[in-house]
C-alpha positions in Angstrom: -31.1 44.4 45.0 -29.3 43.7 41.7 -28.4 40.1 40.9 -24.7 39.3 39.8 -24.6 37.9 36.2 -22.8 34.6 36.5 -21.2 32.3 33.7 -24.1 31.4 30.5 -24.9 28.1 30.3 -24.6 26.9 27.2 -27.2 25.8 25.4 -27.8 21.7 25.4 -27.8 21.7 21.3 -23.7 23.4 21.4 -22.5 20.6 23.9 -24.0 17.7 21.8 -23.3 19.5 18.9 -19.3 19.7 20.3 -19.5 16.3 21.2 -20.2 14.7 17.5 -18.0 16.5 16.0 -15.1 15.6 18.4 -16.4 12.2 17.6 -16.2 12.7 14.1 -12.5 14.1 14.0 -11.7 11.0 16.2 -13.4 8.4 13.8 -11.7 10.3 10.8 -8.0 10.1 12.7 -8.0 6.6 13.7 -9.5 5.9 9.8 -6.8 7.7 8.7 -4.0 6.2 10.8 -4.8 2.7 9.9 -5.0 3.7 6.2 -1.1 5.1 7.0 -0.5 2.1 8.1 -1.6 -0.6 5.8 0.2 1.6 3.4 3.6 1.2 5.0 2.6 -2.7 5.9 2.9 -2.6 1.8 5.3 -1.0 1.1 7.5 -2.4 3.2 6.8 -6.2 2.1 7.3 -4.9 -1.3 10.4 -3.8 -0.6 11.4 -6.8 1.4 10.2 -8.5 -1.8 13.1 -6.8 -3.9 15.6 -7.7 -1.5 15.1 -11.3 -1.7 14.3 -11.6 -5.1 16.7 -9.1 -7.0 20.2 -10.4 -7.1 21.5 -7.9 -9.9 21.1 -4.0 -9.6 24.1 -2.0 -11.7 23.1 1.1 -12.4 23.4 3.1 -15.7 27.4 3.4 -16.9 27.8 7.2 -17.0 27.7 8.5 -21.3 25.9 9.3 -24.1 23.3 7.8 -26.1 24.7 4.4 -27.2 25.6 3.4 -23.1 24.9 0.2 -21.9 21.1 -0.6 -20.1 21.6 -1.3 -16.8 22.2 -5.1 -15.6 18.9 -6.2 -13.7 18.2 -9.7 -12.9 15.5 -11.8 -10.6 16.0 -14.9 -8.9 13.0 -16.4 -11.1 14.0 -19.7 -9.4 13.7 -18.8 -6.0 10.4 -16.7 -6.8 8.8 -19.8 -8.3 9.9 -21.9 -6.0 8.0 -19.7 -2.8 4.9 -19.4 -5.4 4.7 -21.1 -9.1 1.5 -18.4 -9.9 4.9 -15.8 -10.8 5.2 -15.4 -14.1 7.1 -12.3 -14.6 8.8 -9.1 -13.1 7.7 -6.0 -14.1 10.7 -3.1 -13.9 10.9 0.7 -14.4 14.9 1.9 -14.5 15.0 5.1 -12.4 11.3 4.6 -11.1 10.3 2.7 -7.3 8.4 0.2 -10.1 10.0 -3.0 -9.2 7.0 -5.8 -8.8 6.5 -9.1 -9.2 4.0 -10.6 -12.2 1.3 -12.8 -10.9 -1.1 -15.2 -13.5 -3.7 -17.1 -10.9 -6.5 -19.6 -11.8 -9.1 -17.0 -11.6 -8.9 -13.0 -11.6 -10.1 -12.5 -8.3 -7.7 -14.1 -6.1 -4.9 -11.2 -7.1 -7.0 -8.5 -6.3 -6.8 -9.0 -2.7 -3.8 -11.1 -1.9 -0.3 -10.3 -2.3 2.4 -12.7 -3.5 2.3 -14.8 -0.1 -0.8 -14.9 -0.5 -1.1 -12.8 2.7 -4.6 -10.5 2.4 -4.2 -7.0 1.4 -6.8 -4.3 0.3 -4.2 -3.5 -2.7 -4.0 -7.1 -3.9 -0.7 -7.5 -6.7 0.2 -7.4 -9.9 -1.3 -10.1 -12.0 -2.0 -11.0 -15.8 -5.5 -12.3 -17.0 -6.1 -16.1 -16.5 -6.6 -16.6 -20.2 -3.4 -14.9 -21.4 
């Protein structure tokens, strides 16, 4: 009599390898999701800062080289009332660059803190404490 061939048994090594690969994939997906969520939170905080403190933003007038620069104003009194470490504002027309510049008592604090004092891995723009 002949034996009927059934399913081949999978090697225990292959099963372990597949489980490890799946675990690595899930771990990487979770890490990427954390990074994206943190970036989104940072971008939202930056947008809220701009909405709160930029009081005038008028586009450049159409014209040639002799056109007037765009009107742009920031409420520094409110900024410094909320955080006395504010020493300036970085703005570049035509880009997304609109950020407060801070100056702390040391050069370490704003490496991982925001304007509001919240801990964030990207920190804030800051001026050297010795300037």
